[in-house]
Amino acid sequence: MTNRSIDPRSVLVFDIHEFGHRAGGSKEIVDDVPAPEGIGNDVIGVPTESPIHLDLRLEGVGDGVLATGVAEVQLRGECARCLTEIEADAEIDLQELFLFPGTDPDDTEASRVEAEMIDLEPVLRDAAMLDLPFIPLCREDCAGLCPTCGVNLNDDPDHGHGEAIDPRWADLADWAEGTQD
């Protein structure tokens, strides 16, 4: 987790000032927010500005604020076998401890409370990358594309090109047919 300055205008930044720096306070967040840019990879991801439904609980704990909950997102991508467009819904589990300033200063990778705010965008981005399928498929039994001509084998499962002839022997195939007469 890289530390970056928190933008208080971001829809994924939440104010936690009511917790103070003590344990026991909590806050429920149920909200729909637009997806930031770049959640996912080149094959599948969350479209920018698509709705993200957040159902979160922020709890004050001894050293910081614990954020737990789920983010329901829409995924859009491409099947790795047949290259058709994929659209699906996904639920991403979120859990992160945001440490108060000065707590465990040796942990440079820890998420931090900054100016009484926490930023869930890096947490959502990391969790989404871990939850996204490594090889997205339109369906489990996707047949893919014909390696010879590129036809989608899901649309034409009986597709074929006849008996394949080894290109090294292709010239002899015509000769063999001519000697049978």
PDB file of C-alpha atoms in Angstrom:
ATOM      1  CA  MET A   1       0.000   0.000   0.000  1.00  0.00           C
ATOM      2  CA  THR A   2       1.597   3.248  -1.056  1.00  0.00           C
ATOM      3  CA  ASN A   3       0.916   6.317   0.993  1.00  0.00           C
ATOM      4  CA  ARG A   4      -0.375   9.276  -0.956  1.00  0.00           C
ATOM      5  CA  SER A   5      -2.009  12.510   0.028  1.00  0.00           C
ATOM      6  CA  ILE A   6      -5.746  12.134   0.648  1.00  0.00           C
ATOM      7  CA  ASP A   7      -8.089  14.156  -1.562  1.00  0.00           C
ATOM      8  CA  PRO A   8     -11.075  15.056   0.656  1.00  0.00           C
ATOM      9  CA  ARG A   9     -13.245  15.517  -2.463  1.00  0.00           C
ATOM     10  CA  SER A  10     -12.886  11.838  -3.451  1.00  0.00           C
ATOM     11  CA  VAL A  11     -16.048   9.760  -3.071  1.00  0.00           C
ATOM     12  CA  LEU A  12     -13.982   7.031  -1.383  1.00  0.00           C
ATOM     13  CA  VAL A  13     -12.579   9.299   1.355  1.00  0.00           C
ATOM     14  CA  PHE A  14     -14.441   9.186   4.660  1.00  0.00           C
ATOM     15  CA  ASP A  15     -14.277  11.497   7.664  1.00  0.00           C
ATOM     16  CA  ILE A  16     -13.660   9.694  10.954  1.00  0.00           C
ATOM     17  CA  HIS A  17     -13.320  12.692  13.301  1.00  0.00           C
ATOM     18  CA  GLU A  18     -16.197  11.487  15.527  1.00  0.00           C
ATOM     19  CA  PHE A  19     -14.098   8.492  16.651  1.00  0.00           C
ATOM     20  CA  GLY A  20     -11.407  10.665  18.114  1.00  0.00           C
ATOM     21  CA  HIS A  21      -8.383   8.513  18.821  1.00  0.00           C
ATOM     22  CA  ARG A  22     -10.180   6.008  20.986  1.00  0.00           C
ATOM     23  CA  ALA A  23     -11.717   2.592  20.595  1.00  0.00           C
ATOM     24  CA  GLY A  24     -15.433   1.956  20.550  1.00  0.00           C
ATOM     25  CA  GLY A  25     -16.939   4.370  18.031  1.00  0.00           C
ATOM     26  CA  SER A  26     -18.437   3.057  14.818  1.00  0.00           C
ATOM     27  CA  LYS A  27     -20.072   4.337  11.682  1.00  0.00           C
ATOM     28  CA  GLU A  28     -22.138   2.498   9.055  1.00  0.00           C
ATOM     29  CA  ILE A  29     -21.759   3.559   5.435  1.00  0.00           C
ATOM     30  CA  VAL A  30     -24.213   2.346   2.813  1.00  0.00           C
ATOM     31  CA  ASP A  31     -23.803   4.360  -0.356  1.00  0.00           C
ATOM     32  CA  ASP A  32     -23.490   4.187  -4.130  1.00  0.00           C
ATOM     33  CA  VAL A  33     -20.445   5.955  -5.543  1.00  0.00           C
ATOM     34  CA  PRO A  34     -18.971   6.178  -9.060  1.00  0.00           C
ATOM     35  CA  ALA A  35     -15.968   3.954  -9.749  1.00  0.00           C
ATOM     36  CA  PRO A  36     -12.621   5.714 -10.030  1.00  0.00           C
ATOM     37  CA  GLU A  37     -10.476   5.187 -13.087  1.00  0.00           C
ATOM     38  CA  GLY A  38      -8.185   2.182 -13.447  1.00  0.00           C
ATOM     39  CA  ILE A  39      -9.652  -0.551 -11.230  1.00  0.00           C
ATOM     40  CA  GLY A  40      -8.677  -3.745 -13.006  1.00  0.00           C
ATOM     41  CA  ASN A  41      -6.372  -4.654 -15.838  1.00  0.00           C
ATOM     42  CA  ASP A  42      -6.410  -4.693 -19.645  1.00  0.00           C
ATOM     43  CA  VAL A  43      -8.525  -7.877 -19.788  1.00  0.00           C
ATOM     44  CA  ILE A  44     -11.193  -7.214 -17.133  1.00  0.00           C
ATOM     45  CA  GLY A  45     -12.031  -4.452 -14.698  1.00  0.00           C
ATOM     46  CA  VAL A  46     -14.552  -2.038 -13.234  1.00  0.00           C
ATOM     47  CA  PRO A  47     -15.633   0.550 -15.827  1.00  0.00           C
ATOM     48  CA  THR A  48     -14.880   4.141 -14.824  1.00  0.00           C
ATOM     49  CA  GLU A  49     -17.938   5.919 -13.372  1.00  0.00           C
ATOM     50  CA  SER A  50     -19.943   2.677 -13.059  1.00  0.00           C
ATOM     51  CA  PRO A  51     -21.776   2.445  -9.733  1.00  0.00           C
ATOM     52  CA  ILE A  52     -20.080   0.847  -6.737  1.00  0.00           C
ATOM     53  CA  HIS A  53     -22.430  -0.095  -3.910  1.00  0.00           C
ATOM     54  CA  LEU A  54     -20.605   0.199  -0.590  1.00  0.00           C
ATOM     55  CA  ASP A  55     -21.792  -1.494   2.588  1.00  0.00           C
ATOM     56  CA  LEU A  56     -19.118  -0.661   5.162  1.00  0.00           C
ATOM     57  CA  ARG A  57     -18.574  -0.442   8.874  1.00  0.00           C
ATOM     58  CA  LEU A  58     -15.872   1.845  10.262  1.00  0.00           C
ATOM     59  CA  GLU A  59     -14.864   1.049  13.842  1.00  0.00           C
ATOM     60  CA  GLY A  60     -12.496   2.881  16.147  1.00  0.00           C
ATOM     61  CA  VAL A  61      -9.945   0.453  17.558  1.00  0.00           C
ATOM     62  CA  GLY A  62      -6.926   1.104  19.774  1.00  0.00           C
ATOM     63  CA  ASP A  63      -4.415   2.024  17.086  1.00  0.00           C
ATOM     64  CA  GLY A  64      -6.695   3.328  14.374  1.00  0.00           C
ATOM     65  CA  VAL A  65      -9.858   2.698  12.393  1.00  0.00           C
ATOM     66  CA  LEU A  66     -10.888  -0.719  11.075  1.00  0.00           C
ATOM     67  CA  ALA A  67     -12.859  -0.619   7.819  1.00  0.00           C
ATOM     68  CA  THR A  68     -14.763  -3.815   6.944  1.00  0.00           C
ATOM     69  CA  GLY A  69     -17.503  -4.556   4.461  1.00  0.00           C
ATOM     70  CA  VAL A  70     -18.192  -5.226   0.815  1.00  0.00           C
ATOM     71  CA  ALA A  71     -18.194  -3.310  -2.433  1.00  0.00           C
ATOM     72  CA  GLU A  72     -20.545  -4.543  -5.141  1.00  0.00           C
ATOM     73  CA  VAL A  73     -19.158  -3.678  -8.566  1.00  0.00           C
ATOM     74  CA  GLN A  74     -19.884  -4.270 -12.219  1.00  0.00           C
ATOM     75  CA  LEU A  75     -17.150  -5.940 -14.242  1.00  0.00           C
ATOM     76  CA  ARG A  76     -16.575  -5.575 -17.955  1.00  0.00           C
ATOM     77  CA  GLY A  77     -13.954  -7.363 -19.936  1.00  0.00           C
ATOM     78  CA  GLU A  78     -13.115  -9.919 -22.556  1.00  0.00           C
ATOM     79  CA  CYS A  79     -13.183 -13.715 -22.478  1.00  0.00           C
ATOM     80  CA  ALA A  80      -9.621 -15.012 -22.635  1.00  0.00           C
ATOM     81  CA  ARG A  81     -10.630 -17.884 -24.958  1.00  0.00           C
ATOM     82  CA  CYS A  82     -13.194 -16.511 -27.420  1.00  0.00           C
ATOM     83  CA  LEU A  83     -12.708 -12.731 -26.999  1.00  0.00           C
ATOM     84  CA  THR A  84     -16.432 -12.027 -26.503  1.00  0.00           C
ATOM     85  CA  GLU A  85     -17.419  -9.243 -24.136  1.00  0.00           C
ATOM     86  CA  ILE A  86     -18.065 -10.234 -20.536  1.00  0.00           C
ATOM     87  CA  GLU A  87     -20.309  -8.320 -18.161  1.00  0.00           C
ATOM     88  CA  ALA A  88     -20.754  -9.568 -14.617  1.00  0.00           C
ATOM     89  CA  ASP A  89     -21.385  -8.404 -11.076  1.00  0.00           C
ATOM     90  CA  ALA A  90     -18.836  -9.029  -8.332  1.00  0.00           C
ATOM     91  CA  GLU A  91     -18.711  -8.588  -4.584  1.00  0.00           C
ATOM     92  CA  ILE A  92     -15.357  -7.492  -3.213  1.00  0.00           C
ATOM     93  CA  ASP A  93     -14.626  -8.037   0.474  1.00  0.00           C
ATOM     94  CA  LEU A  94     -12.846  -5.128   2.127  1.00  0.00           C
ATOM     95  CA  GLN A  95     -10.945  -5.136   5.389  1.00  0.00           C
ATOM     96  CA  GLU A  96      -8.221  -2.679   6.306  1.00  0.00           C
ATOM     97  CA  LEU A  97      -6.815  -1.162   9.471  1.00  0.00           C
ATOM     98  CA  PHE A  98      -5.975   2.520   9.084  1.00  0.00           C
ATOM     99  CA  LEU A  99      -3.406   3.461  11.718  1.00  0.00           C
ATOM    100  CA  PHE A 100      -3.446   6.807  13.501  1.00  0.00           C
ATOM    101  CA  PRO A 101      -0.423   9.060  12.812  1.00  0.00           C
ATOM    102  CA  GLY A 102       2.564   8.111  14.936  1.00  0.00           C
ATOM    103  CA  THR A 103       1.337   4.559  15.505  1.00  0.00           C
ATOM    104  CA  ASP A 104       3.896   1.950  14.414  1.00  0.00           C
ATOM    105  CA  PRO A 105       6.039   4.390  12.397  1.00  0.00           C
ATOM    106  CA  ASP A 106       8.258   1.534  11.142  1.00  0.00           C
ATOM    107  CA  ASP A 107       5.397   0.054   9.093  1.00  0.00           C
ATOM    108  CA  THR A 108       5.731   2.149   5.945  1.00  0.00           C
ATOM    109  CA  GLU A 109       3.229  -0.009   4.037  1.00  0.00           C
ATOM    110  CA  ALA A 110       0.360   0.513   6.510  1.00  0.00           C
ATOM    111  CA  SER A 111      -2.709   2.530   5.582  1.00  0.00           C
ATOM    112  CA  ARG A 112      -2.933   5.685   7.645  1.00  0.00           C
ATOM    113  CA  VAL A 113      -5.534   8.084   8.968  1.00  0.00           C
ATOM    114  CA  GLU A 114      -4.637  11.486   7.549  1.00  0.00           C
ATOM    115  CA  ALA A 115      -6.286  14.730   8.698  1.00  0.00           C
ATOM    116  CA  GLU A 116      -9.052  12.665  10.392  1.00  0.00           C
ATOM    117  CA  MET A 117      -9.892  10.973   7.043  1.00  0.00           C
ATOM    118  CA  ILE A 118      -9.350   7.549   5.490  1.00  0.00           C
ATOM    119  CA  ASP A 119      -9.074   6.782   1.784  1.00  0.00           C
ATOM    120  CA  LEU A 120     -10.631   3.486   0.680  1.00  0.00           C
ATOM    121  CA  GLU A 121      -9.611   3.821  -2.982  1.00  0.00           C
ATOM    122  CA  PRO A 122      -6.218   2.046  -2.653  1.00  0.00           C
ATOM    123  CA  VAL A 123      -7.834  -0.662  -0.507  1.00  0.00           C
ATOM    124  CA  LEU A 124     -10.628  -1.189  -3.067  1.00  0.00           C
ATOM    125  CA  ARG A 125      -8.131  -1.170  -5.939  1.00  0.00           C
ATOM    126  CA  ASP A 126      -5.901  -3.809  -4.273  1.00  0.00           C
ATOM    127  CA  ALA A 127      -8.826  -6.015  -3.212  1.00  0.00           C
ATOM    128  CA  ALA A 128     -10.362  -5.837  -6.692  1.00  0.00           C
ATOM    129  CA  MET A 129      -7.096  -6.903  -8.323  1.00  0.00           C
ATOM    130  CA  LEU A 130      -6.926  -9.935  -6.024  1.00  0.00           C
ATOM    131  CA  ASP A 131     -10.576 -10.868  -6.659  1.00  0.00           C
ATOM    132  CA  LEU A 132     -10.587 -10.427 -10.437  1.00  0.00           C
ATOM    133  CA  PRO A 133     -10.302 -13.673 -12.385  1.00  0.00           C
ATOM    134  CA  PHE A 134      -6.784 -14.318 -13.656  1.00  0.00           C
ATOM    135  CA  ILE A 135      -8.229 -15.828 -16.853  1.00  0.00           C
ATOM    136  CA  PRO A 136     -11.758 -14.432 -17.342  1.00  0.00           C
ATOM    137  CA  LEU A 137     -14.106 -16.738 -19.233  1.00  0.00           C
ATOM    138  CA  CYS A 138     -17.561 -16.080 -20.675  1.00  0.00           C
ATOM    139  CA  ARG A 139     -18.523 -19.537 -19.349  1.00  0.00           C
ATOM    140  CA  GLU A 140     -16.652 -22.485 -17.791  1.00  0.00           C
ATOM    141  CA  ASP A 141     -16.840 -24.665 -20.907  1.00  0.00           C
ATOM    142  CA  CYS A 142     -15.901 -21.940 -23.411  1.00  0.00           C
ATOM    143  CA  ALA A 143     -14.521 -23.659 -26.520  1.00  0.00           C
ATOM    144  CA  GLY A 144     -12.536 -20.627 -27.670  1.00  0.00           C
ATOM    145  CA  LEU A 145     -11.547 -19.785 -31.240  1.00  0.00           C
ATOM    146  CA  CYS A 146     -10.522 -22.080 -34.090  1.00  0.00           C
ATOM    147  CA  PRO A 147      -6.725 -21.873 -34.259  1.00  0.00           C
ATOM    148  CA  THR A 148      -6.835 -22.140 -38.060  1.00  0.00           C
ATOM    149  CA  CYS A 149      -9.447 -19.555 -39.062  1.00  0.00           C
ATOM    150  CA  GLY A 150     -10.558 -17.804 -35.853  1.00  0.00           C
ATOM    151  CA  VAL A 151     -14.227 -18.889 -35.882  1.00  0.00           C
ATOM    152  CA  ASN A 152     -15.890 -18.822 -32.451  1.00  0.00           C
ATOM    153  CA  LEU A 153     -16.257 -22.526 -31.615  1.00  0.00           C
ATOM    154  CA  ASN A 154     -19.064 -21.759 -29.144  1.00  0.00           C
ATOM    155  CA  ASP A 155     -21.242 -20.631 -32.079  1.00  0.00           C
ATOM    156  CA  ASP A 156     -20.217 -23.539 -34.343  1.00  0.00           C
ATOM    157  CA  PRO A 157     -19.073 -26.520 -32.231  1.00  0.00           C
ATOM    158  CA  ASP A 158     -18.973 -28.847 -35.291  1.00  0.00           C
ATOM    159  CA  HIS A 159     -16.656 -26.503 -37.171  1.00  0.00           C
ATOM    160  CA  GLY A 160     -13.809 -28.252 -38.980  1.00  0.00           C
ATOM    161  CA  HIS A 161     -11.383 -27.979 -41.873  1.00  0.00           C
ATOM    162  CA  GLY A 162     -11.208 -31.608 -42.965  1.00  0.00           C
ATOM    163  CA  GLU A 163      -8.154 -33.741 -42.441  1.00  0.00           C
ATOM    164  CA  ALA A 164      -5.096 -31.652 -41.834  1.00  0.00           C
ATOM    165  CA  ILE A 165      -2.189 -32.261 -44.162  1.00  0.00           C
ATOM    166  CA  ASP A 166       1.318 -31.721 -42.927  1.00  0.00           C
ATOM    167  CA  PRO A 167       2.633 -28.811 -45.055  1.00  0.00           C
ATOM    168  CA  ARG A 168       5.881 -30.694 -45.635  1.00  0.00           C
ATOM    169  CA  TRP A 169       3.929 -33.415 -47.481  1.00  0.00           C
ATOM    170  CA  ALA A 170       1.294 -31.197 -49.147  1.00  0.00           C
ATOM    171  CA  ASP A 171       2.923 -31.395 -52.631  1.00  0.00           C
ATOM    172  CA  LEU A 172       2.960 -35.193 -52.444  1.00  0.00           C
ATOM    173  CA  ALA A 173      -0.802 -35.331 -51.664  1.00  0.00           C
ATOM    174  CA  ASP A 174      -1.598 -34.241 -55.254  1.00  0.00           C
ATOM    175  CA  TRP A 175       0.911 -36.762 -56.631  1.00  0.00           C
ATOM    176  CA  ALA A 176      -0.657 -39.623 -54.671  1.00  0.00           C
ATOM    177  CA  GLU A 177      -4.125 -38.784 -56.052  1.00  0.00           C
ATOM    178  CA  GLY A 178      -2.775 -38.744 -59.645  1.00  0.00           C
ATOM    179  CA  THR A 179      -1.214 -42.236 -59.398  1.00  0.00           C
ATOM    180  CA  GLN A 180      -4.472 -43.942 -58.389  1.00  0.00           C
ATOM    181  CA  ASP A 181      -6.015 -43.494 -61.894  1.00  0.00           C
TER     182      ASP A 181
END
